[in-house]
Amino acid sequence: MVKDPNGSEGPTLAQVSESELLEGIFPLLPGGHGVLLGPGDDAALVAAPDGKVVATTDAMVRDRDWRDDWSTGADVGAKTVAQNLADVAAMGAVPTGLLVTLIADPATPLAWVHDFATGLAEAAREAGAPVVGGDLSSAPPGMLVVSVTALGDLEGREPVLRSGARPGDVVAVAGSLGRSHAGWRLLERGVPGRAPELVDYHRRPRPAYRQGPLAAEAGVHAMLDLSDGLVRDAGRVARASGVGVDLSREALQADVAALAGAVGEEMAWECVLTGGEEHSLLGCFPAHVPLPHGWRRVGAVVGGEGVTLDGQAQGPGGWDHFAG
Amino acid sequence: MVKDPNGSEGPTLAQVSESELLEGIFPLLPGGHGVLLGPGDDAALVAAPDGKVVATTDAMVRDRDWRDDWSTGADVGAKTVAQNLADVAAMGAVPTGLLVTLIADPATPLAWVHDFATGLAEAAREAGAPVVGGDLSSAPPGMLVVSVTALGDLEGREPVLRSGARPGDVVAVAGSLGRSHAGWRLLERGVPGRAPELVDYHRRPRPAYRQGPLAAEAGVHAMLDLSDGLVRDAGRVARASGVGVDLSREALQADVAALAGAVGEEMAWECVLTGGEEHSLLGCFPAHVPLPHGWRRVGAVVGGEGVTLDGQAQGPGGWDHFAG
């Protein structure tokens, strides 16, 4: 037993062999009938019935993307699944596999790694995404990084791009807005008890994955997942499509009201408009199509460019990774 | 202009936006006709003509997997491609796509990132592997991590597993043995000039990717890529197949002789038997099949278990990631 850098006691990664570690983790992870070959060989083999495969990747870094005093290993595991599978859903695809890389200081407690695997497995199982492979690397002191790749299948549908929005489309959202950022604000202020459900959503977002394929079937013109904030991500659709997006203050009022009690009205607007890590889906639907159940209108696609709120220009807001 | 931690001057990641950075990098990266949708949307879309996709992932960490004073950014980029594509080849598949994640301290020189992208692009283009997507994350001070996922297509062939070896099979290698480790030893001793070609191979291994599909077509029973040393990796085949592998001292003599001038005979044997990061392919062929051009016999599959050299038991050797 050694003391780990967090002060807790228990075995660390340095005290088990790679194969012992994997033998402890593999049984936790969900498989699936599309996994033709899972972890243990040089590579995995995953069914791609559509003859094409959707692929995306997203990483999380301790002390950048999470803090150990705010998020457990299980939270991190669940969140990294959500981030990746929201991207798969935003293409209109269903998940077919996850590859999970853990890059860790050997002094990392084994308990953290098991907790991480448990949270990841739970979120992956819920979303129907088998874990098919991964990598383990040791890292210099203090470093803990998780990198996930998600694969998906379009089941015969066309991929839904960011570039298909047309003036007149209804802009709609499936899932919540601003909850993750509001929860983060409460943690930052040291008052997580004021709205534990928001803090919980910050720790473990639960994107409406199944709304991605449903929207694609309904004929959505453009779609993405809200990872960097509504205004910034709507701006991406606007830029890719050569259109403008006008958000409706009235339509967002209920989202703001849901947060205002916990963070105040002004901050609630900031959370709804620019809060990142929500991983809800934003879609632009043809006006004549009834919105699928689970989607609600938040604005309209218009001529011009950029993002407006009731016609007023909005700055980019949201998150830039390397901004100094 | 700021001074970066390595003492060189020039702009850093903190001084450009994510989109500016990507706009500088994307034009460097190879595409391909199988890339139905490349970087820029929520996910990539890659052709999977076989109806199945091979997927593998491998990461590199600065000061664990490379040293900045020994390897350039371009070396790291090329090596991460080699590591991943050797795994694809070892399944008998051809590469169809790479997803590349860079996790970097914002103080990382922009020049390093461009150099990395250039080396990666060169190696990927040579192997016929398009870059289809990736992720950028900022990291705490000093951290630099590269995580790559490779996708591949079997073109109708059965995947070649580690578990198919049978007593009587010929054990053969495509590519060199021990060169990477010998080059690393020369760097460690401060005498890289003694055999620059070995040091170069350590920095940029060049696996014989195309031998993977060729071996699969020739009917190879089992195959893997030599990432952790001949004895350790042969042991993996032995364990997975429930057989033994007997390596031939005589057959390996030429590999040892090629290194002995640079590192001495004893160290040359160590390099050949246990040197990691070579990424050559090890295959077990039915005895009646003529070895494809590019393969040479190094031993035989026998009854029993474990790895022997002329019948003498060998310890595991090679590399364990978290071994304390």
PDB file of N, CA and C in Angstrom, chain A residues 214-290:
ATOM      1  N   LEU A 214     -33.571   9.947 -35.075  1.00  0.00           N
ATOM      2  CA  LEU A 214     -34.974  10.325 -35.283  1.00  0.00           C
ATOM      3  C   LEU A 214     -35.079  11.605 -36.121  1.00  0.00           C
ATOM      4  N   ALA A 215     -34.245  12.576 -35.797  1.00  0.00           N
ATOM      5  CA  ALA A 215     -34.250  13.828 -36.562  1.00  0.00           C
ATOM      6  C   ALA A 215     -33.838  13.573 -38.008  1.00  0.00           C
ATOM      7  N   ALA A 216     -32.840  12.709 -38.185  1.00  0.00           N
ATOM      8  CA  ALA A 216     -32.399  12.386 -39.545  1.00  0.00           C
ATOM      9  C   ALA A 216     -33.540  11.761 -40.332  1.00  0.00           C
ATOM     10  N   GLU A 217     -34.275  10.863 -39.681  1.00  0.00           N
ATOM     11  CA  GLU A 217     -35.415  10.228 -40.361  1.00  0.00           C
ATOM     12  C   GLU A 217     -36.523  11.229 -40.681  1.00  0.00           C
ATOM     13  N   ALA A 218     -36.639  12.248 -39.810  1.00  0.00           N
ATOM     14  CA  ALA A 218     -37.659  13.274 -40.032  1.00  0.00           C
ATOM     15  C   ALA A 218     -37.247  14.273 -41.113  1.00  0.00           C
ATOM     16  N   GLY A 219     -36.001  14.160 -41.596  1.00  0.00           N
ATOM     17  CA  GLY A 219     -35.563  15.026 -42.692  1.00  0.00           C
ATOM     18  C   GLY A 219     -34.858  16.292 -42.264  1.00  0.00           C
ATOM     19  N   VAL A 220     -34.295  16.310 -41.065  1.00  0.00           N
ATOM     20  CA  VAL A 220     -33.564  17.493 -40.594  1.00  0.00           C
ATOM     21  C   VAL A 220     -32.504  17.892 -41.631  1.00  0.00           C
ATOM     22  N   HIS A 221     -32.352  19.196 -41.859  1.00  0.00           N
ATOM     23  CA  HIS A 221     -31.411  19.673 -42.880  1.00  0.00           C
ATOM     24  C   HIS A 221     -29.969  19.740 -42.385  1.00  0.00           C
ATOM     25  N   ALA A 222     -29.806  20.097 -41.113  1.00  0.00           N
ATOM     26  CA  ALA A 222     -28.465  20.277 -40.533  1.00  0.00           C
ATOM     27  C   ALA A 222     -28.561  19.955 -39.051  1.00  0.00           C
ATOM     28  N   MET A 223     -27.439  19.474 -38.484  1.00  0.00           N
ATOM     29  CA  MET A 223     -27.482  19.119 -37.062  1.00  0.00           C
ATOM     30  C   MET A 223     -26.064  19.134 -36.511  1.00  0.00           C
ATOM     31  N   LEU A 224     -25.943  19.490 -35.225  1.00  0.00           N
ATOM     32  CA  LEU A 224     -24.692  19.296 -34.499  1.00  0.00           C
ATOM     33  C   LEU A 224     -24.985  19.138 -33.021  1.00  0.00           C
ATOM     34  N   ASP A 225     -23.957  18.758 -32.280  1.00  0.00           N
ATOM     35  CA  ASP A 225     -24.143  18.643 -30.838  1.00  0.00           C
ATOM     36  C   ASP A 225     -23.597  19.906 -30.179  1.00  0.00           C
ATOM     37  N   LEU A 226     -24.266  20.354 -29.144  1.00  0.00           N
ATOM     38  CA  LEU A 226     -23.917  21.610 -28.487  1.00  0.00           C
ATOM     39  C   LEU A 226     -22.811  21.369 -27.476  1.00  0.00           C
ATOM     40  N   SER A 227     -21.574  21.440 -27.942  1.00  0.00           N
ATOM     41  CA  SER A 227     -20.462  21.199 -27.025  1.00  0.00           C
ATOM     42  C   SER A 227     -19.837  22.500 -26.534  1.00  0.00           C
ATOM     43  N   ASP A 228     -19.929  23.557 -27.319  1.00  0.00           N
ATOM     44  CA  ASP A 228     -19.220  24.793 -26.962  1.00  0.00           C
ATOM     45  C   ASP A 228     -20.153  25.977 -26.721  1.00  0.00           C
ATOM     46  N   GLY A 229     -21.447  25.731 -26.585  1.00  0.00           N
ATOM     47  CA  GLY A 229     -22.376  26.816 -26.325  1.00  0.00           C
ATOM     48  C   GLY A 229     -23.305  27.047 -27.511  1.00  0.00           C
ATOM     49  N   LEU A 230     -24.563  27.402 -27.199  1.00  0.00           N
ATOM     50  CA  LEU A 230     -25.592  27.553 -28.231  1.00  0.00           C
ATOM     51  C   LEU A 230     -25.191  28.569 -29.302  1.00  0.00           C
ATOM     52  N   VAL A 231     -24.713  29.743 -28.883  1.00  0.00           N
ATOM     53  CA  VAL A 231     -24.400  30.788 -29.866  1.00  0.00           C
ATOM     54  C   VAL A 231     -23.220  30.374 -30.735  1.00  0.00           C
ATOM     55  N   ARG A 232     -22.167  29.851 -30.090  1.00  0.00           N
ATOM     56  CA  ARG A 232     -20.997  29.452 -30.865  1.00  0.00           C
ATOM     57  C   ARG A 232     -21.324  28.297 -31.815  1.00  0.00           C
ATOM     58  N   ASP A 233     -22.068  27.322 -31.321  1.00  0.00           N
ATOM     59  CA  ASP A 233     -22.369  26.165 -32.172  1.00  0.00           C
ATOM     60  C   ASP A 233     -23.388  26.504 -33.262  1.00  0.00           C
ATOM     61  N   ALA A 234     -24.365  27.353 -32.922  1.00  0.00           N
ATOM     62  CA  ALA A 234     -25.292  27.807 -33.977  1.00  0.00           C
ATOM     63  C   ALA A 234     -24.512  28.591 -35.027  1.00  0.00           C
ATOM     64  N   GLY A 235     -23.480  29.319 -34.580  1.00  0.00           N
ATOM     65  CA  GLY A 235     -22.629  30.045 -35.516  1.00  0.00           C
ATOM     66  C   GLY A 235     -21.911  29.113 -36.478  1.00  0.00           C
ATOM     67  N   ARG A 236     -21.580  27.929 -35.990  1.00  0.00           N
ATOM     68  CA  ARG A 236     -20.916  26.950 -36.867  1.00  0.00           C
ATOM     69  C   ARG A 236     -21.858  26.470 -37.964  1.00  0.00           C
ATOM     70  N   VAL A 237     -23.109  26.216 -37.594  1.00  0.00           N
ATOM     71  CA  VAL A 237     -24.095  25.833 -38.605  1.00  0.00           C
ATOM     72  C   VAL A 237     -24.289  26.986 -39.596  1.00  0.00           C
ATOM     73  N   ALA A 238     -24.393  28.205 -39.049  1.00  0.00           N
ATOM     74  CA  ALA A 238     -24.607  29.374 -39.909  1.00  0.00           C
ATOM     75  C   ALA A 238     -23.465  29.511 -40.916  1.00  0.00           C
ATOM     76  N   ARG A 239     -22.238  29.397 -40.417  1.00  0.00           N
ATOM     77  CA  ARG A 239     -21.070  29.565 -41.290  1.00  0.00           C
ATOM     78  C   ARG A 239     -21.007  28.454 -42.330  1.00  0.00           C
ATOM     79  N   ALA A 240     -21.197  27.212 -41.865  1.00  0.00           N
ATOM     80  CA  ALA A 240     -21.097  26.074 -42.787  1.00  0.00           C
ATOM     81  C   ALA A 240     -22.191  26.122 -43.851  1.00  0.00           C
ATOM     82  N   SER A 241     -23.356  26.658 -43.480  1.00  0.00           N
ATOM     83  CA  SER A 241     -24.500  26.653 -44.403  1.00  0.00           C
ATOM     84  C   SER A 241     -24.615  27.947 -45.196  1.00  0.00           C
ATOM     85  N   GLY A 242     -23.833  28.967 -44.825  1.00  0.00           N
ATOM     86  CA  GLY A 242     -23.953  30.263 -45.506  1.00  0.00           C
ATOM     87  C   GLY A 242     -25.277  30.941 -45.217  1.00  0.00           C
ATOM     88  N   VAL A 243     -25.713  30.845 -43.969  1.00  0.00           N
ATOM     89  CA  VAL A 243     -26.997  31.436 -43.566  1.00  0.00           C
ATOM     90  C   VAL A 243     -26.797  32.163 -42.232  1.00  0.00           C
ATOM     91  N   GLY A 244     -27.873  32.743 -41.726  1.00  0.00           N
ATOM     92  CA  GLY A 244     -27.877  33.277 -40.372  1.00  0.00           C
ATOM     93  C   GLY A 244     -28.799  32.441 -39.510  1.00  0.00           C
ATOM     94  N   VAL A 245     -28.592  32.529 -38.187  1.00  0.00           N
ATOM     95  CA  VAL A 245     -29.515  31.870 -37.253  1.00  0.00           C
ATOM     96  C   VAL A 245     -30.037  32.934 -36.294  1.00  0.00           C
ATOM     97  N   ASP A 246     -31.347  33.072 -36.238  1.00  0.00           N
ATOM     98  CA  ASP A 246     -31.940  34.011 -35.289  1.00  0.00           C
ATOM     99  C   ASP A 246     -32.603  33.228 -34.164  1.00  0.00           C
ATOM    100  N   LEU A 247     -32.043  33.375 -32.959  1.00  0.00           N
ATOM    101  CA  LEU A 247     -32.611  32.692 -31.793  1.00  0.00           C
ATOM    102  C   LEU A 247     -33.724  33.556 -31.206  1.00  0.00           C
ATOM    103  N   SER A 248     -34.678  32.897 -30.577  1.00  0.00           N
ATOM    104  CA  SER A 248     -35.834  33.593 -30.037  1.00  0.00           C
ATOM    105  C   SER A 248     -35.745  33.680 -28.516  1.00  0.00           C
ATOM    106  N   ARG A 249     -35.717  34.909 -28.015  1.00  0.00           N
ATOM    107  CA  ARG A 249     -35.660  35.133 -26.581  1.00  0.00           C
ATOM    108  C   ARG A 249     -36.864  34.462 -25.899  1.00  0.00           C
ATOM    109  N   GLU A 250     -37.996  34.578 -26.522  1.00  0.00           N
ATOM    110  CA  GLU A 250     -39.213  34.008 -25.930  1.00  0.00           C
ATOM    111  C   GLU A 250     -39.110  32.481 -25.836  1.00  0.00           C
ATOM    112  N   ALA A 251     -38.593  31.887 -26.929  1.00  0.00           N
ATOM    113  CA  ALA A 251     -38.509  30.416 -26.949  1.00  0.00           C
ATOM    114  C   ALA A 251     -37.529  29.896 -25.908  1.00  0.00           C
ATOM    115  N   LEU A 252     -36.540  30.707 -25.551  1.00  0.00           N
ATOM    116  CA  LEU A 252     -35.506  30.258 -24.596  1.00  0.00           C
ATOM    117  C   LEU A 252     -35.877  30.589 -23.150  1.00  0.00           C
ATOM    118  N   GLN A 253     -36.976  31.330 -22.988  1.00  0.00           N
ATOM    119  CA  GLN A 253     -37.355  31.822 -21.665  1.00  0.00           C
ATOM    120  C   GLN A 253     -37.511  30.683 -20.646  1.00  0.00           C
ATOM    121  N   ALA A 254     -38.093  29.566 -21.096  1.00  0.00           N
ATOM    122  CA  ALA A 254     -38.320  28.456 -20.160  1.00  0.00           C
ATOM    123  C   ALA A 254     -36.986  27.841 -19.712  1.00  0.00           C
ATOM    124  N   ASP A 255     -36.006  27.782 -20.630  1.00  0.00           N
ATOM    125  CA  ASP A 255     -34.683  27.270 -20.258  1.00  0.00           C
ATOM    126  C   ASP A 255     -34.030  28.177 -19.219  1.00  0.00           C
ATOM    127  N   VAL A 256     -34.179  29.478 -19.445  1.00  0.00           N
ATOM    128  CA  VAL A 256     -33.595  30.441 -18.517  1.00  0.00           C
ATOM    129  C   VAL A 256     -34.277  30.335 -17.152  1.00  0.00           C
ATOM    130  N   ALA A 257     -35.586  30.261 -17.187  1.00  0.00           N
ATOM    131  CA  ALA A 257     -36.345  30.193 -15.934  1.00  0.00           C
ATOM    132  C   ALA A 257     -35.946  28.968 -15.111  1.00  0.00           C
ATOM    133  N   ALA A 258     -35.628  27.872 -15.813  1.00  0.00           N
ATOM    134  CA  ALA A 258     -35.266  26.641 -15.110  1.00  0.00           C
ATOM    135  C   ALA A 258     -33.950  26.777 -14.348  1.00  0.00           C
ATOM    136  N   LEU A 259     -33.124  27.735 -14.754  1.00  0.00           N
ATOM    137  CA  LEU A 259     -31.816  27.920 -14.118  1.00  0.00           C
ATOM    138  C   LEU A 259     -31.759  29.133 -13.194  1.00  0.00           C
ATOM    139  N   ALA A 260     -32.664  30.089 -13.409  1.00  0.00           N
ATOM    140  CA  ALA A 260     -32.550  31.395 -12.746  1.00  0.00           C
ATOM    141  C   ALA A 260     -32.594  31.268 -11.225  1.00  0.00           C
ATOM    142  N   GLY A 261     -33.394  30.359 -10.720  1.00  0.00           N
ATOM    143  CA  GLY A 261     -33.486  30.187  -9.270  1.00  0.00           C
ATOM    144  C   GLY A 261     -32.147  29.804  -8.651  1.00  0.00           C
ATOM    145  N   ALA A 262     -31.359  29.065  -9.402  1.00  0.00           N
ATOM    146  CA  ALA A 262     -30.077  28.580  -8.871  1.00  0.00           C
ATOM    147  C   ALA A 262     -28.927  29.558  -9.110  1.00  0.00           C
ATOM    148  N   VAL A 263     -28.918  30.232 -10.257  1.00  0.00           N
ATOM    149  CA  VAL A 263     -27.748  31.066 -10.586  1.00  0.00           C
ATOM    150  C   VAL A 263     -28.103  32.526 -10.856  1.00  0.00           C
ATOM    151  N   GLY A 264     -29.376  32.876 -10.743  1.00  0.00           N
ATOM    152  CA  GLY A 264     -29.773  34.254 -11.051  1.00  0.00           C
ATOM    153  C   GLY A 264     -30.088  34.394 -12.536  1.00  0.00           C
ATOM    154  N   GLU A 265     -30.933  35.387 -12.846  1.00  0.00           N
ATOM    155  CA  GLU A 265     -31.433  35.500 -14.222  1.00  0.00           C
ATOM    156  C   GLU A 265     -30.333  35.852 -15.227  1.00  0.00           C
ATOM    157  N   GLU A 266     -29.460  36.768 -14.858  1.00  0.00           N
ATOM    158  CA  GLU A 266     -28.430  37.189 -15.815  1.00  0.00           C
ATOM    159  C   GLU A 266     -27.497  36.018 -16.161  1.00  0.00           C
ATOM    160  N   MET A 267     -27.047  35.341 -15.108  1.00  0.00           N
ATOM    161  CA  MET A 267     -26.177  34.180 -15.337  1.00  0.00           C
ATOM    162  C   MET A 267     -26.926  33.072 -16.073  1.00  0.00           C
ATOM    163  N   ALA A 268     -28.210  32.940 -15.816  1.00  0.00           N
ATOM    164  CA  ALA A 268     -29.002  31.909 -16.501  1.00  0.00           C
ATOM    165  C   ALA A 268     -29.006  32.154 -18.015  1.00  0.00           C
ATOM    166  N   TRP A 269     -29.147  33.420 -18.405  1.00  0.00           N
ATOM    167  CA  TRP A 269     -29.066  33.724 -19.841  1.00  0.00           C
ATOM    168  C   TRP A 269     -27.680  33.376 -20.393  1.00  0.00           C
ATOM    169  N   GLU A 270     -26.642  33.701 -19.624  1.00  0.00           N
ATOM    170  CA  GLU A 270     -25.297  33.370 -20.087  1.00  0.00           C
ATOM    171  C   GLU A 270     -25.148  31.856 -20.252  1.00  0.00           C
ATOM    172  N   CYS A 271     -25.674  31.112 -19.286  1.00  0.00           N
ATOM    173  CA  CYS A 271     -25.581  29.640 -19.364  1.00  0.00           C
ATOM    174  C   CYS A 271     -26.298  29.115 -20.605  1.00  0.00           C
ATOM    175  N   VAL A 272     -27.499  29.612 -20.836  1.00  0.00           N
ATOM    176  CA  VAL A 272     -28.309  29.099 -21.958  1.00  0.00           C
ATOM    177  C   VAL A 272     -27.666  29.463 -23.298  1.00  0.00           C
ATOM    178  N   LEU A 273     -27.125  30.675 -23.393  1.00  0.00           N
ATOM    179  CA  LEU A 273     -26.603  31.128 -24.689  1.00  0.00           C
ATOM    180  C   LEU A 273     -25.172  30.661 -24.959  1.00  0.00           C
ATOM    181  N   THR A 274     -24.359  30.590 -23.910  1.00  0.00           N
ATOM    182  CA  THR A 274     -22.942  30.317 -24.181  1.00  0.00           C
ATOM    183  C   THR A 274     -22.368  29.150 -23.372  1.00  0.00           C
ATOM    184  N   GLY A 275     -23.168  28.530 -22.520  1.00  0.00           N
ATOM    185  CA  GLY A 275     -22.638  27.458 -21.683  1.00  0.00           C
ATOM    186  C   GLY A 275     -22.264  26.227 -22.504  1.00  0.00           C
ATOM    187  N   GLY A 276     -21.053  25.711 -22.287  1.00  0.00           N
ATOM    188  CA  GLY A 276     -20.580  24.560 -23.059  1.00  0.00           C
ATOM    189  C   GLY A 276     -20.880  23.241 -22.378  1.00  0.00           C
ATOM    190  N   GLU A 277     -20.464  22.167 -23.021  1.00  0.00           N
ATOM    191  CA  GLU A 277     -20.536  20.799 -22.469  1.00  0.00           C
ATOM    192  C   GLU A 277     -21.954  20.321 -22.208  1.00  0.00           C
ATOM    193  N   GLU A 278     -22.933  20.896 -22.919  1.00  0.00           N
ATOM    194  CA  GLU A 278     -24.311  20.448 -22.691  1.00  0.00           C
ATOM    195  C   GLU A 278     -24.589  19.161 -23.472  1.00  0.00           C
ATOM    196  N   HIS A 279     -24.064  19.120 -24.726  1.00  0.00           N
ATOM    197  CA  HIS A 279     -24.181  17.945 -25.592  1.00  0.00           C
ATOM    198  C   HIS A 279     -25.602  17.603 -25.981  1.00  0.00           C
ATOM    199  N   SER A 280     -26.491  18.594 -25.873  1.00  0.00           N
ATOM    200  CA  SER A 280     -27.809  18.459 -26.503  1.00  0.00           C
ATOM    201  C   SER A 280     -27.628  18.615 -28.008  1.00  0.00           C
ATOM    202  N   LEU A 281     -28.664  18.300 -28.766  1.00  0.00           N
ATOM    203  CA  LEU A 281     -28.567  18.393 -30.228  1.00  0.00           C
ATOM    204  C   LEU A 281     -29.286  19.635 -30.738  1.00  0.00           C
ATOM    205  N   LEU A 282     -28.664  20.294 -31.705  1.00  0.00           N
ATOM    206  CA  LEU A 282     -29.280  21.435 -32.391  1.00  0.00           C
ATOM    207  C   LEU A 282     -29.555  20.999 -33.829  1.00  0.00           C
ATOM    208  N   GLY A 283     -30.815  21.169 -34.267  1.00  0.00           N
ATOM    209  CA  GLY A 283     -31.165  20.768 -35.625  1.00  0.00           C
ATOM    210  C   GLY A 283     -31.898  21.872 -36.355  1.00  0.00           C
ATOM    211  N   CYS A 284     -31.755  21.905 -37.676  1.00  0.00           N
ATOM    212  CA  CYS A 284     -32.494  22.850 -38.516  1.00  0.00           C
ATOM    213  C   CYS A 284     -33.447  22.052 -39.389  1.00  0.00           C
ATOM    214  N   PHE A 285     -34.738  22.168 -39.093  1.00  0.00           N
ATOM    215  CA  PHE A 285     -35.760  21.350 -39.757  1.00  0.00           C
ATOM    216  C   PHE A 285     -36.495  22.168 -40.810  1.00  0.00           C
ATOM    217  N   PRO A 286     -36.854  21.534 -41.912  1.00  0.00           N
ATOM    218  CA  PRO A 286     -37.718  22.213 -42.885  1.00  0.00           C
ATOM    219  C   PRO A 286     -39.002  22.663 -42.177  1.00  0.00           C
ATOM    220  N   ALA A 287     -39.492  23.868 -42.546  1.00  0.00           N
ATOM    221  CA  ALA A 287     -40.620  24.454 -41.816  1.00  0.00           C
ATOM    222  C   ALA A 287     -41.875  23.592 -41.887  1.00  0.00           C
ATOM    223  N   HIS A 288     -42.019  22.836 -42.968  1.00  0.00           N
ATOM    224  CA  HIS A 288     -43.271  22.068 -43.140  1.00  0.00           C
ATOM    225  C   HIS A 288     -43.265  20.759 -42.351  1.00  0.00           C
ATOM    226  N   VAL A 289     -42.111  20.384 -41.802  1.00  0.00           N
ATOM    227  CA  VAL A 289     -42.009  19.109 -41.085  1.00  0.00           C
ATOM    228  C   VAL A 289     -42.386  19.310 -39.614  1.00  0.00           C
ATOM    229  N   PRO A 290     -43.316  18.516 -39.085  1.00  0.00           N
ATOM    230  CA  PRO A 290     -43.601  18.623 -37.652  1.00  0.00           C
ATOM    231  C   PRO A 290     -42.351  18.187 -36.884  1.00  0.00           C
TER     232      PRO A 290
END
